[in-house]
PDB file of N, CA and C in Angstrom:
ATOM      1  N   MET T   5       0.928  -1.166   0.092  1.00 75.00           N
ATOM      2  CA  MET T   5       0.160   0.006   0.141  1.00 75.00           C
ATOM      3  C   MET T   5       0.844   1.108   0.019  1.00 75.00           C
ATOM      4  N   ARG T   6       1.919   1.190   0.765  1.00 81.00           N
ATOM      5  CA  ARG T   6       2.835   2.168   0.611  1.00 81.00           C
ATOM      6  C   ARG T   6       3.489   2.682  -0.467  1.00 81.00           C
ATOM      7  N   VAL T   7       3.610   1.678  -1.423  1.00 83.00           N
ATOM      8  CA  VAL T   7       4.080   1.729  -2.649  1.00 83.00           C
ATOM      9  C   VAL T   7       3.206   2.581  -3.586  1.00 83.00           C
ATOM     10  N   PHE T   8       1.895   2.217  -3.527  1.00 88.00           N
ATOM     11  CA  PHE T   8       1.026   2.911  -4.331  1.00 88.00           C
ATOM     12  C   PHE T   8       0.825   4.528  -4.049  1.00 88.00           C
ATOM     13  N   GLY T   9       0.949   4.778  -2.748  1.00 90.00           N
ATOM     14  CA  GLY T   9       1.033   5.939  -2.275  1.00 90.00           C
ATOM     15  C   GLY T   9       2.094   6.690  -2.529  1.00 90.00           C
ATOM     16  N   LEU T  10       3.256   6.184  -2.592  1.00 92.00           N
ATOM     17  CA  LEU T  10       4.628   6.795  -3.069  1.00 92.00           C
ATOM     18  C   LEU T  10       4.646   6.829  -4.489  1.00 92.00           C
ATOM     19  N   LEU T  11       4.180   5.751  -5.427  1.00 93.00           N
ATOM     20  CA  LEU T  11       3.879   6.220  -6.795  1.00 93.00           C
ATOM     21  C   LEU T  11       2.939   7.162  -7.007  1.00 93.00           C
ATOM     22  N   GLY T  12       1.841   7.368  -6.385  1.00 93.00           N
ATOM     23  CA  GLY T  12       0.844   8.478  -6.622  1.00 93.00           C
ATOM     24  C   GLY T  12       1.572   9.639  -6.497  1.00 93.00           C
ATOM     25  N   LEU T  13       2.278   9.999  -5.376  1.00 94.00           N
ATOM     26  CA  LEU T  13       2.901  11.072  -5.223  1.00 94.00           C
ATOM     27  C   LEU T  13       3.954  11.548  -6.364  1.00 94.00           C
ATOM     28  N   VAL T  14       4.706  10.562  -6.603  1.00 94.00           N
ATOM     29  CA  VAL T  14       5.731  10.665  -7.667  1.00 94.00           C
ATOM     30  C   VAL T  14       5.080  11.214  -8.859  1.00 94.00           C
ATOM     31  N   LEU T  15       3.918  10.562  -9.133  1.00 95.00           N
ATOM     32  CA  LEU T  15       3.009  10.895 -10.453  1.00 95.00           C
ATOM     33  C   LEU T  15       2.458  12.295 -10.292  1.00 95.00           C
ATOM     34  N   ALA T  16       2.238  12.536  -9.220  1.00 95.00           N
ATOM     35  CA  ALA T  16       1.503  14.218  -9.172  1.00 95.00           C
ATOM     36  C   ALA T  16       2.510  15.106  -9.072  1.00 95.00           C
ATOM     37  N   LEU T  17       3.958  14.832  -8.678  1.00 95.00           N
ATOM     38  CA  LEU T  17       4.931  15.674  -8.789  1.00 95.00           C
ATOM     39  C   LEU T  17       5.373  15.718 -10.221  1.00 95.00           C
ATOM     40  N   VAL T  18       5.487  14.790 -11.046  1.00 96.00           N
ATOM     41  CA  VAL T  18       5.782  14.744 -12.351  1.00 96.00           C
ATOM     42  C   VAL T  18       5.016  15.613 -13.279  1.00 96.00           C
ATOM     43  N   ILE T  19       3.603  15.423 -12.893  1.00 95.00           N
ATOM     44  CA  ILE T  19       2.573  16.186 -13.480  1.00 95.00           C
ATOM     45  C   ILE T  19       2.770  17.554 -13.431  1.00 95.00           C
ATOM     46  N   VAL T  20       2.759  18.068 -12.045  1.00 95.00           N
ATOM     47  CA  VAL T  20       3.135  19.360 -11.755  1.00 95.00           C
ATOM     48  C   VAL T  20       4.438  19.970 -12.240  1.00 95.00           C
ATOM     49  N   GLY T  21       5.296  19.361 -12.152  1.00 93.00           N
ATOM     50  CA  GLY T  21       6.470  19.843 -12.946  1.00 93.00           C
ATOM     51  C   GLY T  21       6.334  20.091 -14.331  1.00 93.00           C
ATOM     52  N   LEU T  22       5.873  19.027 -15.046  1.00 93.00           N
ATOM     53  CA  LEU T  22       5.403  19.526 -16.558  1.00 93.00           C
ATOM     54  C   LEU T  22       4.654  20.564 -16.888  1.00 93.00           C
ATOM     55  N   ILE T  23       3.629  20.620 -15.905  1.00 93.00           N
ATOM     56  CA  ILE T  23       2.814  22.001 -16.149  1.00 93.00           C
ATOM     57  C   ILE T  23       3.477  23.159 -15.744  1.00 93.00           C
ATOM     58  N   ALA T  24       4.271  23.358 -14.569  1.00 92.00           N
ATOM     59  CA  ALA T  24       5.000  24.270 -14.461  1.00 92.00           C
ATOM     60  C   ALA T  24       6.090  24.710 -15.579  1.00 92.00           C
ATOM     61  N   LYS T  25       6.656  23.733 -16.089  1.00 90.00           N
ATOM     62  CA  LYS T  25       7.703  23.888 -17.242  1.00 90.00           C
ATOM     63  C   LYS T  25       6.889  24.470 -18.426  1.00 90.00           C
ATOM     64  N   LYS T  26       5.770  24.056 -18.680  1.00 89.00           N
ATOM     65  CA  LYS T  26       4.927  24.532 -19.776  1.00 89.00           C
ATOM     66  C   LYS T  26       4.544  25.968 -19.536  1.00 89.00           C
ATOM     67  N   GLN T  27       4.245  26.216 -18.363  1.00 87.00           N
ATOM     68  CA  GLN T  27       3.636  27.526 -18.046  1.00 87.00           C
ATOM     69  C   GLN T  27       5.199  28.710 -18.255  1.00 87.00           C
ATOM     70  N   LEU T  28       6.313  28.286 -17.691  1.00 85.00           N
ATOM     71  CA  LEU T  28       7.285  29.110 -17.738  1.00 85.00           C
ATOM     72  C   LEU T  28       7.960  29.493 -19.067  1.00 85.00           C
ATOM     73  N   THR T  29       7.832  28.153 -19.955  1.00 83.00           N
ATOM     74  CA  THR T  29       8.411  28.467 -21.466  1.00 83.00           C
ATOM     75  C   THR T  29       7.183  29.637 -22.189  1.00 83.00           C
ATOM     76  N   THR T  30       5.939  29.456 -21.923  1.00 74.00           N
ATOM     77  CA  THR T  30       5.013  30.292 -22.416  1.00 74.00           C
ATOM     78  C   THR T  30       5.085  31.574 -22.067  1.00 74.00           C
ATOM     79  N   ALA T  31       5.605  31.828 -20.752  1.00 63.00           N
ATOM     80  CA  ALA T  31       5.639  33.172 -20.173  1.00 63.00           C
ATOM     81  C   ALA T  31       7.086  33.824 -20.470  1.00 63.00           C
ATOM     82  N   ALA T  32       7.761  33.513 -21.391  1.00 56.00           N
ATOM     83  CA  ALA T  32       9.243  33.870 -21.512  1.00 56.00           C
ATOM     84  C   ALA T  32       9.136  35.381 -22.141  1.00 56.00           C
ATOM     85  N   ALA T  33       8.027  35.588 -22.982  1.00 53.00           N
ATOM     86  CA  ALA T  33       7.791  36.850 -23.726  1.00 53.00           C
ATOM     87  C   ALA T  33       6.501  37.493 -23.388  1.00 53.00           C
ATOM     88  N   PRO T  34       6.367  38.182 -22.056  1.00 53.00           N
ATOM     89  CA  PRO T  34       4.951  38.543 -21.994  1.00 53.00           C
ATOM     90  C   PRO T  34       4.412  39.943 -22.783  1.00 53.00           C
ATOM     91  N   VAL T  35       3.176  39.565 -23.007  1.00 57.00           N
ATOM     92  CA  VAL T  35       2.616  40.874 -23.828  1.00 57.00           C
ATOM     93  C   VAL T  35       1.997  41.960 -22.586  1.00 57.00           C
ATOM     94  N   LEU T  36       2.588  43.052 -22.997  1.00 55.00           N
ATOM     95  CA  LEU T  36       2.305  44.042 -22.083  1.00 55.00           C
ATOM     96  C   LEU T  36       0.713  44.490 -22.322  1.00 55.00           C
ATOM     97  N   PRO T  37      -0.370  44.758 -21.394  1.00 57.00           N
ATOM     98  CA  PRO T  37      -1.611  45.227 -21.897  1.00 57.00           C
ATOM     99  C   PRO T  37      -1.442  46.624 -22.373  1.00 57.00           C
ATOM    100  N   SER T  38      -2.480  46.877 -23.318  1.00 61.00           N
ATOM    101  CA  SER T  38      -2.439  47.979 -23.946  1.00 61.00           C
ATOM    102  C   SER T  38      -3.050  49.096 -23.036  1.00 61.00           C
ATOM    103  N   VAL T  39      -2.821  50.512 -23.146  1.00 57.00           N
ATOM    104  CA  VAL T  39      -3.448  51.308 -22.312  1.00 57.00           C
ATOM    105  C   VAL T  39      -4.662  52.143 -23.306  1.00 57.00           C
ATOM    106  N   PRO T  40      -5.736  52.446 -23.071  1.00 61.00           N
ATOM    107  CA  PRO T  40      -6.654  53.056 -24.045  1.00 61.00           C
ATOM    108  C   PRO T  40      -5.992  54.265 -24.007  1.00 61.00           C
ATOM    109  N   GLY T  41      -5.974  54.895 -25.381  1.00 59.00           N
ATOM    110  CA  GLY T  41      -5.805  56.202 -25.438  1.00 59.00           C
ATOM    111  C   GLY T  41      -4.237  56.615 -25.927  1.00 59.00           C
ATOM    112  N   VAL T  42      -3.431  55.493 -25.694  1.00 57.00           N
ATOM    113  CA  VAL T  42      -1.914  55.523 -25.981  1.00 57.00           C
ATOM    114  C   VAL T  42      -1.645  54.568 -27.109  1.00 57.00           C
ATOM    115  N   ALA T  43      -1.267  55.295 -28.024  1.00 60.00           N
ATOM    116  CA  ALA T  43      -0.916  54.572 -29.421  1.00 60.00           C
ATOM    117  C   ALA T  43       0.350  53.533 -29.220  1.00 60.00           C
ATOM    118  N   ALA T  44       0.117  52.547 -29.686  1.00 60.00           N
ATOM    119  CA  ALA T  44       0.964  51.596 -29.522  1.00 60.00           C
ATOM    120  C   ALA T  44       2.233  51.729 -30.615  1.00 60.00           C
ATOM    121  N   PRO T  45       3.339  51.423 -30.546  1.00 57.00           N
ATOM    122  CA  PRO T  45       4.333  51.665 -31.518  1.00 57.00           C
ATOM    123  C   PRO T  45       4.347  50.557 -32.865  1.00 57.00           C
ATOM    124  N   ALA T  46       4.549  51.348 -33.888  1.00 58.00           N
ATOM    125  CA  ALA T  46       4.708  50.434 -34.700  1.00 58.00           C
ATOM    126  C   ALA T  46       5.925  49.134 -34.906  1.00 58.00           C
ATOM    127  N   PRO T  47       5.431  48.132 -35.491  1.00 57.00           N
ATOM    128  CA  PRO T  47       6.628  47.010 -35.328  1.00 57.00           C
ATOM    129  C   PRO T  47       7.725  47.566 -36.162  1.00 57.00           C
ATOM    130  N   GLY T  48       8.646  47.312 -35.377  1.00 53.00           N
ATOM    131  CA  GLY T  48      10.101  47.767 -35.720  1.00 53.00           C
ATOM    132  C   GLY T  48      10.704  49.109 -35.062  1.00 53.00           C
ATOM    133  N   GLN T  49       9.677  49.844 -34.510  1.00 56.00           N
ATOM    134  CA  GLN T  49       9.859  51.074 -33.847  1.00 56.00           C
ATOM    135  C   GLN T  49      10.144  51.047 -32.339  1.00 56.00           C
ATOM    136  N   ALA T  50      11.054  51.316 -31.703  1.00 56.00           N
ATOM    137  CA  ALA T  50      11.196  51.360 -30.161  1.00 56.00           C
ATOM    138  C   ALA T  50       9.795  52.103 -29.496  1.00 56.00           C
ATOM    139  N   PRO T  51       9.278  51.573 -28.513  1.00 57.00           N
ATOM    140  CA  PRO T  51       8.215  52.206 -27.680  1.00 57.00           C
ATOM    141  C   PRO T  51       8.764  53.415 -26.846  1.00 57.00           C
ATOM    142  N   ALA T  52       7.966  54.307 -26.995  1.00 65.00           N
ATOM    143  CA  ALA T  52       8.131  55.525 -26.356  1.00 65.00           C
ATOM    144  C   ALA T  52       8.621  55.135 -24.834  1.00 65.00           C
ATOM    145  N   ASP T  53       9.588  56.191 -24.330  1.00 84.00           N
ATOM    146  CA  ASP T  53      10.175  56.021 -23.090  1.00 84.00           C
ATOM    147  C   ASP T  53       9.290  55.739 -21.881  1.00 84.00           C
ATOM    148  N   VAL T  54       9.589  55.251 -20.856  1.00 86.00           N
ATOM    149  CA  VAL T  54       8.680  54.740 -19.939  1.00 86.00           C
ATOM    150  C   VAL T  54       7.987  56.138 -19.004  1.00 86.00           C
ATOM    151  N   ARG T  55       8.861  57.110 -19.128  1.00 87.00           N
ATOM    152  CA  ARG T  55       8.495  58.373 -18.384  1.00 87.00           C
ATOM    153  C   ARG T  55       7.359  59.022 -19.067  1.00 87.00           C
ATOM    154  N   THR T  56       7.618  59.106 -20.501  1.00 88.00           N
ATOM    155  CA  THR T  56       6.514  59.786 -21.081  1.00 88.00           C
ATOM    156  C   THR T  56       5.188  58.789 -21.141  1.00 88.00           C
ATOM    157  N   GLN T  57       5.219  57.622 -21.254  1.00 88.00           N
ATOM    158  CA  GLN T  57       4.211  56.559 -20.976  1.00 88.00           C
ATOM    159  C   GLN T  57       3.470  56.708 -19.723  1.00 88.00           C
ATOM    160  N   SER T  58       4.362  57.009 -18.669  1.00 89.00           N
ATOM    161  CA  SER T  58       3.647  56.930 -17.266  1.00 89.00           C
ATOM    162  C   SER T  58       2.924  58.324 -17.118  1.00 89.00           C
ATOM    163  N   GLN T  59       3.466  59.435 -17.649  1.00 91.00           N
ATOM    164  CA  GLN T  59       2.863  60.662 -17.434  1.00 91.00           C
ATOM    165  C   GLN T  59       1.718  60.942 -18.379  1.00 91.00           C
ATOM    166  N   GLN T  60       1.506  60.102 -19.393  1.00 91.00           N
ATOM    167  CA  GLN T  60       0.308  59.876 -20.272  1.00 91.00           C
ATOM    168  C   GLN T  60      -0.802  59.217 -19.615  1.00 91.00           C
ATOM    169  N   VAL T  61      -0.308  58.035 -18.841  1.00 92.00           N
ATOM    170  CA  VAL T  61      -1.170  57.318 -18.107  1.00 92.00           C
ATOM    171  C   VAL T  61      -1.737  58.054 -16.893  1.00 92.00           C
ATOM    172  N   GLN T  62      -0.703  58.777 -16.266  1.00 94.00           N
ATOM    173  CA  GLN T  62      -1.265  59.593 -14.986  1.00 94.00           C
ATOM    174  C   GLN T  62      -2.222  60.553 -15.370  1.00 94.00           C
ATOM    175  N   LYS T  63      -1.824  61.375 -16.469  1.00 94.00           N
ATOM    176  CA  LYS T  63      -2.853  62.290 -17.008  1.00 94.00           C
ATOM    177  C   LYS T  63      -4.290  61.980 -17.340  1.00 94.00           C
ATOM    178  N   GLN T  64      -4.165  60.482 -17.977  1.00 94.00           N
ATOM    179  CA  GLN T  64      -5.562  60.068 -18.342  1.00 94.00           C
ATOM    180  C   GLN T  64      -6.216  59.618 -16.895  1.00 94.00           C
ATOM    181  N   VAL T  65      -5.636  59.337 -15.973  1.00 93.00           N
ATOM    182  CA  VAL T  65      -6.218  58.675 -14.781  1.00 93.00           C
ATOM    183  C   VAL T  65      -6.930  60.098 -14.162  1.00 93.00           C
ATOM    184  N   LYS T  66      -5.980  61.135 -14.034  1.00 93.00           N
ATOM    185  CA  LYS T  66      -6.441  62.261 -13.267  1.00 93.00           C
ATOM    186  C   LYS T  66      -7.762  62.744 -14.160  1.00 93.00           C
ATOM    187  N   GLU T  67      -7.550  62.794 -15.524  1.00 92.00           N
ATOM    188  CA  GLU T  67      -8.924  63.307 -16.265  1.00 92.00           C
ATOM    189  C   GLU T  67     -10.006  62.531 -16.052  1.00 92.00           C
ATOM    190  N   ALA T  68      -9.873  61.226 -15.935  1.00 90.00           N
ATOM    191  CA  ALA T  68     -10.944  60.314 -15.731  1.00 90.00           C
ATOM    192  C   ALA T  68     -11.635  60.596 -14.347  1.00 90.00           C
ATOM    193  N   LEU T  69     -10.623  60.615 -13.254  1.00 89.00           N
ATOM    194  CA  LEU T  69     -11.060  60.848 -11.962  1.00 89.00           C
ATOM    195  C   LEU T  69     -11.818  62.309 -11.735  1.00 89.00           C
ATOM    196  N   ASP T  70     -11.154  63.225 -12.428  1.00 88.00           N
ATOM    197  CA  ASP T  70     -11.994  64.657 -12.537  1.00 88.00           C
ATOM    198  C   ASP T  70     -13.475  64.487 -13.140  1.00 88.00           C
ATOM    199  N   ALA T  71     -13.520  63.839 -14.290  1.00 85.00           N
ATOM    200  CA  ALA T  71     -14.836  63.548 -14.903  1.00 85.00           C
ATOM    201  C   ALA T  71     -15.835  62.999 -14.159  1.00 85.00           C
ATOM    202  N   ALA T  72     -15.258  61.995 -13.339  1.00 83.00           N
ATOM    203  CA  ALA T  72     -16.029  61.068 -12.422  1.00 83.00           C
ATOM    204  C   ALA T  72     -16.619  62.388 -11.363  1.00 83.00           C
ATOM    205  N   ALA T  73     -15.639  62.934 -10.671  1.00 81.00           N
ATOM    206  CA  ALA T  73     -16.111  63.575  -9.628  1.00 81.00           C
ATOM    207  C   ALA T  73     -17.112  64.865 -10.131  1.00 81.00           C
ATOM    208  N   GLN T  74     -16.911  65.236 -11.254  1.00 81.00           N
ATOM    209  CA  GLN T  74     -17.993  66.279 -11.780  1.00 81.00           C
ATOM    210  C   GLN T  74     -19.212  65.679 -11.774  1.00 81.00           C
ATOM    211  N   ALA T  75     -19.296  64.368 -12.398  1.00 67.00           N
ATOM    212  CA  ALA T  75     -20.540  63.715 -12.629  1.00 67.00           C
ATOM    213  C   ALA T  75     -21.278  63.529 -11.324  1.00 67.00           C
ATOM    214  N   ARG T  76     -20.462  63.216 -10.230  1.00 65.00           N
ATOM    215  CA  ARG T  76     -21.116  62.887  -8.898  1.00 65.00           C
ATOM    216  C   ARG T  76     -21.489  63.962  -7.845  1.00 65.00           C
ATOM    217  N   LYS T  77     -21.061  65.194  -8.267  1.00 65.00           N
ATOM    218  CA  LYS T  77     -21.396  66.190  -7.323  1.00 65.00           C
ATOM    219  C   LYS T  77     -22.890  66.139  -6.949  1.00 65.00           C
ATOM    220  N   MET T  78     -23.037  66.354  -5.669  1.00 67.00           N
ATOM    221  CA  MET T  78     -24.438  66.298  -5.029  1.00 67.00           C
ATOM    222  C   MET T  78     -24.709  67.579  -4.214  1.00 67.00           C
ATOM    223  N   PRO T  79     -25.969  68.060  -4.172  1.00 70.00           N
ATOM    224  CA  PRO T  79     -25.773  69.292  -3.193  1.00 70.00           C
ATOM    225  C   PRO T  79     -25.749  68.712  -1.811  1.00 70.00           C
ATOM    226  N   ASP T  80     -25.286  69.808  -0.923  1.00 69.00           N
ATOM    227  CA  ASP T  80     -25.073  69.477   0.579  1.00 69.00           C
ATOM    228  C   ASP T  80     -26.566  69.556   1.253  1.00 69.00           C
ATOM    229  N   ASP T  81     -26.678  68.674   2.267  1.00 67.00           N
ATOM    230  CA  ASP T  81     -27.928  68.484   2.828  1.00 67.00           C
ATOM    231  C   ASP T  81     -28.009  69.424   4.288  1.00 67.00           C
ATOM    232  N   ASN T  82     -27.338  70.570   3.945  1.00 61.00           N
ATOM    233  CA  ASN T  82     -27.517  71.678   4.878  1.00 61.00           C
ATOM    234  C   ASN T  82     -28.786  72.584   4.775  1.00 61.00           C
TER     235      ASN T  82
END
């Protein structure tokens, strides 16, 4: 009975190892999600620098929050 338990454990470890290996090989070149409103670079062109991209994203988030705050203004209950 111990042999079957040990064999099952080894088989489970082999399966988990194969799945982990497959996951690591497919994640070698992750694709970054695109940000709405930011143009993606054309193939063969270098992407814009990180500082410019982060400033664009910060500006978009600030504008979205300002727009949401304007839409949600409610009168005071005084």
